[in-house]
XYZ file of N, CA and C in Angstrom:
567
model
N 5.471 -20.784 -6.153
C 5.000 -19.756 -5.252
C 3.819 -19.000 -5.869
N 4.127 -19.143 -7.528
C 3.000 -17.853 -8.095
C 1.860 -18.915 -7.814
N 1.463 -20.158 -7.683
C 0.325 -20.957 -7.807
C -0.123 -20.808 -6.611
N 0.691 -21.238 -5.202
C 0.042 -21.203 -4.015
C -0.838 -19.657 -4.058
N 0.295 -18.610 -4.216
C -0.549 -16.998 -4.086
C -1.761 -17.143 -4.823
N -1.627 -17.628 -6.121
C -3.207 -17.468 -6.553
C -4.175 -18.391 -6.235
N -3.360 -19.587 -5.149
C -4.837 -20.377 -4.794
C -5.217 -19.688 -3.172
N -4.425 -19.541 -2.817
C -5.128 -18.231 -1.274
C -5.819 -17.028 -1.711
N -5.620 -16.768 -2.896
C -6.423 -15.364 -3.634
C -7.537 -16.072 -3.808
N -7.794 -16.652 -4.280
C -9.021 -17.391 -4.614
C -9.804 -18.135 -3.599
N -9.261 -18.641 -2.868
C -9.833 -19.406 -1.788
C -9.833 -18.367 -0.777
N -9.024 -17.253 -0.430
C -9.136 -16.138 0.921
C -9.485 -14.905 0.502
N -8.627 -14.445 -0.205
C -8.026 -13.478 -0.494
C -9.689 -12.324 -1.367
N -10.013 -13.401 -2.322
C -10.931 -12.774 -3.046
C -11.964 -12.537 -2.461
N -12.709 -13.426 -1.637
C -13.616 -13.862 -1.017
C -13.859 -12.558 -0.221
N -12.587 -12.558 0.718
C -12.869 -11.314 1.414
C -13.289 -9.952 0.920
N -12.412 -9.930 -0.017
C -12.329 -8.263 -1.082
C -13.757 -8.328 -1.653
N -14.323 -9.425 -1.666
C -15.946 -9.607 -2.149
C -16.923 -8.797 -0.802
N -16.941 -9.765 0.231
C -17.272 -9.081 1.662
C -17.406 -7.693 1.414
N -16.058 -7.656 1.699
C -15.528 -6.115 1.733
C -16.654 -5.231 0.995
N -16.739 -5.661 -0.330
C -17.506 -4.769 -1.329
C -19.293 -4.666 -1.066
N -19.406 -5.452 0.061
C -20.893 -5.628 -0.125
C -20.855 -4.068 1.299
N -20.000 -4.198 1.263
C -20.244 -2.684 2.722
C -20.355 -1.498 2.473
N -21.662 -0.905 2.790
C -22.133 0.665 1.874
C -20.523 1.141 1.563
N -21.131 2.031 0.344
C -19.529 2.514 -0.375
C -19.306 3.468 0.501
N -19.674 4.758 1.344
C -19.306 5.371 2.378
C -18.138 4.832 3.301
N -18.458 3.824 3.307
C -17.869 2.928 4.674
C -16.562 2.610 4.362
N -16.574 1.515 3.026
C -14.937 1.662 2.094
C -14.641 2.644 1.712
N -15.201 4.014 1.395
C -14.534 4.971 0.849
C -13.621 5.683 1.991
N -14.333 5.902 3.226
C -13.449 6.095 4.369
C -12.184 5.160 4.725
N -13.010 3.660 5.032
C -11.805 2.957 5.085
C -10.745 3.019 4.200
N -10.594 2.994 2.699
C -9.877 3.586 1.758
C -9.121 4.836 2.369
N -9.667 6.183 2.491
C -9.068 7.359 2.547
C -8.437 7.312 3.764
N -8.821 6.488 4.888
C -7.817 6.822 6.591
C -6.307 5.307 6.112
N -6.619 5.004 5.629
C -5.463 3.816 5.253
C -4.440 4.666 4.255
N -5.044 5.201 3.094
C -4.393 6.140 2.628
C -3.663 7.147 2.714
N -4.463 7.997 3.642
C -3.661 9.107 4.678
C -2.659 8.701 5.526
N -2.804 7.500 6.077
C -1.802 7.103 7.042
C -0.839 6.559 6.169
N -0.817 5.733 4.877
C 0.394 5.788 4.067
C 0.936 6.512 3.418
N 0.122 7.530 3.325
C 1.452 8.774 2.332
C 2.330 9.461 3.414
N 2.460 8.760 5.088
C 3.825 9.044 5.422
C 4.579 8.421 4.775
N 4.616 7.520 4.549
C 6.018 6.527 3.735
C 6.039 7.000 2.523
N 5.115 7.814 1.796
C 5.134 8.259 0.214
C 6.200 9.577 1.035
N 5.696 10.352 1.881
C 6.145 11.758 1.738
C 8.112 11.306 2.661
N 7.993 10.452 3.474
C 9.716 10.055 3.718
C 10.259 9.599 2.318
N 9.720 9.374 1.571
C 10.833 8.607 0.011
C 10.651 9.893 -0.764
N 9.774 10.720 -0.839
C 9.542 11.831 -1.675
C 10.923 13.166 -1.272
N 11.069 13.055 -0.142
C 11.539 13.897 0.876
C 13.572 13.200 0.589
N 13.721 11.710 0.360
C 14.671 10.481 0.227
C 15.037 11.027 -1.516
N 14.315 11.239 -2.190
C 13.687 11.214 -3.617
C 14.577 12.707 -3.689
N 14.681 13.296 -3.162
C 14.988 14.877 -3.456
C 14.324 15.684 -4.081
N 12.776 15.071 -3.839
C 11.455 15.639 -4.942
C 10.640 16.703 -3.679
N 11.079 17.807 -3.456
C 10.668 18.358 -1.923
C 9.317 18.869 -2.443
N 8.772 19.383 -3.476
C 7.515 19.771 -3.986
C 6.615 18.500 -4.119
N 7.071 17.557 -4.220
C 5.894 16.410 -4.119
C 5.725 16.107 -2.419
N 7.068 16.225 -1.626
C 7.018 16.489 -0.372
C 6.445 17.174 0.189
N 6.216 18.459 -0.338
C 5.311 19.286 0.422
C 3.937 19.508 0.702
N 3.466 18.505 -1.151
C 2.179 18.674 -1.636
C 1.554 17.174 -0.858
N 2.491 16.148 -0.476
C 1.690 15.352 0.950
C 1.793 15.638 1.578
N 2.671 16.518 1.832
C 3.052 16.858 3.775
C 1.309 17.740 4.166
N 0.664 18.698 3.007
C 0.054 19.582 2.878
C -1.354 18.360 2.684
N -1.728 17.596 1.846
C -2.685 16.945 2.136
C -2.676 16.142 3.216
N -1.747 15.323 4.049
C -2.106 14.961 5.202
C -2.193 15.573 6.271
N -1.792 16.993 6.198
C -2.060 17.810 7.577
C -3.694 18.200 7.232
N -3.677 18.449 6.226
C -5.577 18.903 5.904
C -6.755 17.812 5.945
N -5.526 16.869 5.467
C -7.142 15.246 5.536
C -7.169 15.202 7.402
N -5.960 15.112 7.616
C -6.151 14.254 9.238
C -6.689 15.434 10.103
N -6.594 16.751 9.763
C -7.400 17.553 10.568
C -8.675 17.547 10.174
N -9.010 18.514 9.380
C -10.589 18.767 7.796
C -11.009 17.684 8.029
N -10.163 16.825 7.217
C -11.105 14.877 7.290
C -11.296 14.277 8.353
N -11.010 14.560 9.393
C -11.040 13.995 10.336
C -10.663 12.620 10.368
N -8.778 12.374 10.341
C -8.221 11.457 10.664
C -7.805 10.774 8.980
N -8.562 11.512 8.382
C -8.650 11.256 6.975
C -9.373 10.516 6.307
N -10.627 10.889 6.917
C -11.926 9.584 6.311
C -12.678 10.169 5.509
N -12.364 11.915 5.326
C -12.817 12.388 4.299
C -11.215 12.944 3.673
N -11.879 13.416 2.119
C -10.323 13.988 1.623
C -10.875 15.730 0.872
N -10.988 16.213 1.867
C -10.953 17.966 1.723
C -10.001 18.389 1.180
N -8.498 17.685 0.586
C -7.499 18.195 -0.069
C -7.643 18.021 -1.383
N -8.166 17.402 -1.754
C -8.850 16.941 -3.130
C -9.677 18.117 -3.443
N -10.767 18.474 -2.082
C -11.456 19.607 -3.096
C -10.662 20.648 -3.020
N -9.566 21.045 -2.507
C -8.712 22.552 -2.051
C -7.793 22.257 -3.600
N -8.140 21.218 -4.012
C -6.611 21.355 -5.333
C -5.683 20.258 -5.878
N -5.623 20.201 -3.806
C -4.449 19.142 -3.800
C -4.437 17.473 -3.526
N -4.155 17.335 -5.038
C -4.477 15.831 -6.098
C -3.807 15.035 -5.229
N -3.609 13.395 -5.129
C -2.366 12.601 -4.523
C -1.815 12.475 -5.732
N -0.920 12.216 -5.681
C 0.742 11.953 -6.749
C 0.653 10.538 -7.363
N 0.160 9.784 -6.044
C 0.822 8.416 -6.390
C 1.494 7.455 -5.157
N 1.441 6.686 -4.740
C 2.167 6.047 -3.459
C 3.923 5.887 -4.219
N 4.748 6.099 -3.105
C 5.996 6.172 -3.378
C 6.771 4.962 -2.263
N 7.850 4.318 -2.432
C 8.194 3.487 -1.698
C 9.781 3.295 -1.310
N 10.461 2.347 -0.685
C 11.736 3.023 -0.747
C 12.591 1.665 -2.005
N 11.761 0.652 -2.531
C 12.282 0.554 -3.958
C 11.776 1.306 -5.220
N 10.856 2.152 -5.108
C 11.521 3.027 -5.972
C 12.417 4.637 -5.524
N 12.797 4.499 -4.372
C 14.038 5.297 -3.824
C 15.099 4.499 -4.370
N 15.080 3.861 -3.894
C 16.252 2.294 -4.927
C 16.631 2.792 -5.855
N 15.322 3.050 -6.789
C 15.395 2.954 -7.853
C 16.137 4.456 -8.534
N 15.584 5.361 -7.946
C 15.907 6.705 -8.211
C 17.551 6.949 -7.809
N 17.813 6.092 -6.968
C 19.186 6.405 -6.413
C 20.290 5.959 -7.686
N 19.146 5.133 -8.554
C 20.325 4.500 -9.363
C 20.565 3.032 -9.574
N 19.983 1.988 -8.649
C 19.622 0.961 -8.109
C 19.153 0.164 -9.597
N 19.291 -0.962 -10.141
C 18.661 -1.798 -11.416
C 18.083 -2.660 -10.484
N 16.839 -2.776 -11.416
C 15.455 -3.686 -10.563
C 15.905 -5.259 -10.050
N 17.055 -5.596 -10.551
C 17.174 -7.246 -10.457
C 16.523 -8.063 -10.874
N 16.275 -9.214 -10.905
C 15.736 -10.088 -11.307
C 14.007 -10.205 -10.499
N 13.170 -10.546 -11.250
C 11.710 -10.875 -10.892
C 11.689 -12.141 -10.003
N 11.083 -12.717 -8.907
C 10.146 -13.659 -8.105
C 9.345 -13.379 -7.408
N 8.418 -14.048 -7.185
C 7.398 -14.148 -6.096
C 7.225 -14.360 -4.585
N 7.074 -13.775 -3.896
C 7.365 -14.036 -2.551
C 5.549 -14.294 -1.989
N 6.175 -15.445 -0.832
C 4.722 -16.150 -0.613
C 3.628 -14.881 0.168
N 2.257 -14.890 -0.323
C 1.592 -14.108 0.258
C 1.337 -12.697 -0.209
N 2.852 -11.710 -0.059
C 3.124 -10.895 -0.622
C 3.233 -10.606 -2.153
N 3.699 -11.522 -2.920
C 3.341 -11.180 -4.399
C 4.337 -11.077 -5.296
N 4.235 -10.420 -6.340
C 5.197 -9.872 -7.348
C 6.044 -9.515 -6.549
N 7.495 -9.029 -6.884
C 8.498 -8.555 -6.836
C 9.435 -8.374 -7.431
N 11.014 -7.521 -7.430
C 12.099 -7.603 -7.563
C 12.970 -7.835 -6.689
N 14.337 -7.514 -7.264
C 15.524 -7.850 -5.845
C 15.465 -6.637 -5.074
N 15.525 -5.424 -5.949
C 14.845 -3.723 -5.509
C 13.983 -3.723 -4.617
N 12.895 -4.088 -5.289
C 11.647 -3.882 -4.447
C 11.704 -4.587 -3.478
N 11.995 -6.231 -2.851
C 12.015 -6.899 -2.030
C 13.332 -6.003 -0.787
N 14.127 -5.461 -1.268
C 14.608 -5.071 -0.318
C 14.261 -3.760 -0.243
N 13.622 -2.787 -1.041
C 12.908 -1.908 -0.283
C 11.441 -1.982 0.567
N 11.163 -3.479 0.895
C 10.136 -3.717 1.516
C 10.351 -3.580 2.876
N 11.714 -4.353 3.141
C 12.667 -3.671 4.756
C 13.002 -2.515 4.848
N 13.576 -1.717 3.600
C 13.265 -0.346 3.995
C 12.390 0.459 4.232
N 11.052 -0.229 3.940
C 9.803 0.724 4.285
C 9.114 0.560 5.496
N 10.266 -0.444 6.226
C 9.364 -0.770 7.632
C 10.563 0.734 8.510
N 11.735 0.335 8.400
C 12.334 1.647 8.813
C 11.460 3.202 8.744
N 11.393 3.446 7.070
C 11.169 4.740 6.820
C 9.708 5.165 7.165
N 8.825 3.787 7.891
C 7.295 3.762 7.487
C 7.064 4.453 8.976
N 6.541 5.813 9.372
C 6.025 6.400 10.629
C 4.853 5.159 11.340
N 4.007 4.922 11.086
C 3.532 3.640 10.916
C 3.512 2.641 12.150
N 4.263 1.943 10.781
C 5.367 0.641 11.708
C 6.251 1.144 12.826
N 6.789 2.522 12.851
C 7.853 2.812 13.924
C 7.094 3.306 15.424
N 5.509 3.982 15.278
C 5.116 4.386 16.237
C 4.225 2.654 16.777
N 4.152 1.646 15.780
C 3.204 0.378 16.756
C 4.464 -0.490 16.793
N 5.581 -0.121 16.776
C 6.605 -1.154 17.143
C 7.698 -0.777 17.690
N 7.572 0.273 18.911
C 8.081 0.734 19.506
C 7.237 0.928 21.057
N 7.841 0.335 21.888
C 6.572 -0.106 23.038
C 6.254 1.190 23.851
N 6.573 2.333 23.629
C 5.787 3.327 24.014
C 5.921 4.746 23.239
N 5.261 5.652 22.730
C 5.718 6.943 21.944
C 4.690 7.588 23.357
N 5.307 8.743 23.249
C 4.566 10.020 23.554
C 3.938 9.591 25.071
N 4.213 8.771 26.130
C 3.205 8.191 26.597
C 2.110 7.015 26.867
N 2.395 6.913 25.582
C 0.611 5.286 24.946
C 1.491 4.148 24.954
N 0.844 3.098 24.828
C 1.223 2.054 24.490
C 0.549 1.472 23.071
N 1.465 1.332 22.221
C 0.514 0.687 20.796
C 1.013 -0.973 21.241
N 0.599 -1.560 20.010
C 0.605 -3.111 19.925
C 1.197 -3.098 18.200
N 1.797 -4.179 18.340
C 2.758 -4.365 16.783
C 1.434 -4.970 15.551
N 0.332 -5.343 16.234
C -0.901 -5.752 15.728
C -1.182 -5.191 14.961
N -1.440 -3.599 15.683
C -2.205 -2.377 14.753
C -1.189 -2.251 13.765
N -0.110 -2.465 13.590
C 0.554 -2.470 12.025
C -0.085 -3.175 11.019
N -0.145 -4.233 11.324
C -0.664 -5.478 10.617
C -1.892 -5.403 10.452
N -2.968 -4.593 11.079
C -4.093 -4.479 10.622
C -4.582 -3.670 9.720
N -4.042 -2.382 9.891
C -3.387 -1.499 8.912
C -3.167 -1.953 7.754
N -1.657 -3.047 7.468
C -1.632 -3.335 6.363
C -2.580 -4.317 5.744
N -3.079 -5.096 6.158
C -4.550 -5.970 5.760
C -5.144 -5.144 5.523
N -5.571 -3.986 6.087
C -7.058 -3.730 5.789
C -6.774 -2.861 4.257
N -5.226 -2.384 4.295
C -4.681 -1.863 2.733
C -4.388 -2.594 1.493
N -4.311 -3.785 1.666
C -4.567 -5.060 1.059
C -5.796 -5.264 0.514
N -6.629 -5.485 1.416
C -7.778 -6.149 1.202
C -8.966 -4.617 0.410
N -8.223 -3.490 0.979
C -8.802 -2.390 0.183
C -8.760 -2.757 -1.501
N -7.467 -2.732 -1.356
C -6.831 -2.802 -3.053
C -6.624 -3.897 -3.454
N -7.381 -5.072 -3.274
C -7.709 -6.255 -3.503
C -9.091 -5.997 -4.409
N -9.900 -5.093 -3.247
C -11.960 -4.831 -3.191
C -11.709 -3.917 -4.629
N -10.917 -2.825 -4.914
C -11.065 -1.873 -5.697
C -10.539 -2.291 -7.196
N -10.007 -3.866 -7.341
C -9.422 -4.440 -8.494
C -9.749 -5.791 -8.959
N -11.047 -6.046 -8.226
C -11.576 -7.887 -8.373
C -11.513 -7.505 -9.996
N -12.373 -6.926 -10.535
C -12.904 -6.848 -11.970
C -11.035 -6.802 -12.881
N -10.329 -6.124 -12.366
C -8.872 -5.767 -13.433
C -8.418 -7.367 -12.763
N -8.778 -8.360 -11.961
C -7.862 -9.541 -11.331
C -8.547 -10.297 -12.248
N -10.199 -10.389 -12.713
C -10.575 -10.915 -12.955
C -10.320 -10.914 -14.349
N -10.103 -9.836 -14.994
C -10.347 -10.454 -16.622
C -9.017 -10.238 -16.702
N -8.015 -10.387 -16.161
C -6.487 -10.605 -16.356
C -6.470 -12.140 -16.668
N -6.894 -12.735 -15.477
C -7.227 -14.340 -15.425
C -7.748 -14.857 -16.235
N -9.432 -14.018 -17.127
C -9.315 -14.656 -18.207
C -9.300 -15.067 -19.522
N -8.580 -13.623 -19.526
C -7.828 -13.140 -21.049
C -6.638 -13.884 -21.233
N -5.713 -13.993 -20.193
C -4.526 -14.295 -20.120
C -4.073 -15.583 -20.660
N -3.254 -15.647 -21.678
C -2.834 -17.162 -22.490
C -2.091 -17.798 -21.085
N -0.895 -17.014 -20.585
C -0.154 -17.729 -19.832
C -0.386 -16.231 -18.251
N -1.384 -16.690 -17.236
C -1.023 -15.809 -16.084
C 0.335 -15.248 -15.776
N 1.036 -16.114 -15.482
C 2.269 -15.945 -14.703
C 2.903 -14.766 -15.721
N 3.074 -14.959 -17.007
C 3.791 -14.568 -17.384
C 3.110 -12.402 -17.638
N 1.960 -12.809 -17.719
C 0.960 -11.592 -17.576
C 1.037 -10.845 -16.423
N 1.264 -11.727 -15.587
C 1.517 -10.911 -13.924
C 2.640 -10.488 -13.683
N 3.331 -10.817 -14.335
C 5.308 -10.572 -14.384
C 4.946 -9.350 -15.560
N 4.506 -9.451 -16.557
C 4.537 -8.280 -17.315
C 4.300 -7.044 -16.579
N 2.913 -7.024 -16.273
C 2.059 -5.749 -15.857
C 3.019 -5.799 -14.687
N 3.409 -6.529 -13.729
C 4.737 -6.122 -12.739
C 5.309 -5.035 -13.074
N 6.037 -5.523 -14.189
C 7.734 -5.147 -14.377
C 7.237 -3.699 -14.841
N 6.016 -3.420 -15.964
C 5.900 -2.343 -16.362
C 5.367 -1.309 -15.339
């Protein structure tokens, strides 16, 4: 599995995150910050899961200021008011905090590294993810979304943090005596 992932990285995967990079930095820096904003709901539900209510508050407080101030969050005005991001939070490491041992390491196709933790907090983050629950639910408030705009969403958060790490992918690859076992390291740690 780890070979196929790194031959679609290479043959798709990179290629794109290359693209990507040739697009004035304005343009990714927004795309970056509205992908961002829209995921620290799932940081601030595990933070909130986490019993960490001050890291809860301090996203609850930058995404009400990016998506208003920033408009939608393509700028990040919470940054200049103070307020830093933490960190993305997920619900394997809610797992984890609950007490949860990581399990054993594999690769899942496409998706990547993993644990037994993390792989099953990947279903929990479609639950806890505001996200996924407002484009996969055939009407909120009125609208109609499409289960699409999830998925584009998560590509375009992918392919962000694909664009922002060619150079750390690249000399991993070719420093590395044995990849696999380098990619399982920097994983686990």
């Amino acid at each position: 599995m780890f070979s196929l992932n790194h031959g679609l990285d290479r043959a798709i995967f990179r290629p794109i995150a290359k693209g990507y990079r040739a697009l004035p930095v304005p343009i990714r820096q927004g795309t970056g910050n509205v992908v961002g904003n829209l995921r620290s709901l799932l940081t601030l539900s595990n933070h909130i899961l986490q019993g960490d209510f001050r890291e809860a508050g301090s996203t609850a407080g930058r995404f009400l200021i990016n998506t208003t101030v920033g408009v939608l969050g393509i700028w990040d005005p919470a940054a200049a008011l103070g307020i830093e991001p933490q960190g993305k939070e997920d619900f394997g490491q809610t797992l984890g905090r609950w007490g949860s041992g990581s399990g054993c390491y594999f690769v899942l196709p496409i998706l990547g590294p993993t644990t037994v933790r993390d792989a099953a907090g990947l279903i929990g983050n479609m639950f806890l993810d505001p996200v996924y629950q407002i484009t996969h639910n055939t009407e909120v408030m009125d609208r109609s979304y499409s289960e699409h705009n999830y998925y584009y969403y998560r590509g375009t958060d992918a392919v962000d943090f694909r664009a922002k790490n060619i150079e750390s992918f690249d000399s991993i690859e070719k420093n590395a005596i044995d990849l696999y076992s380098s990619v399982k390291s920097l994983y686990l740690q």
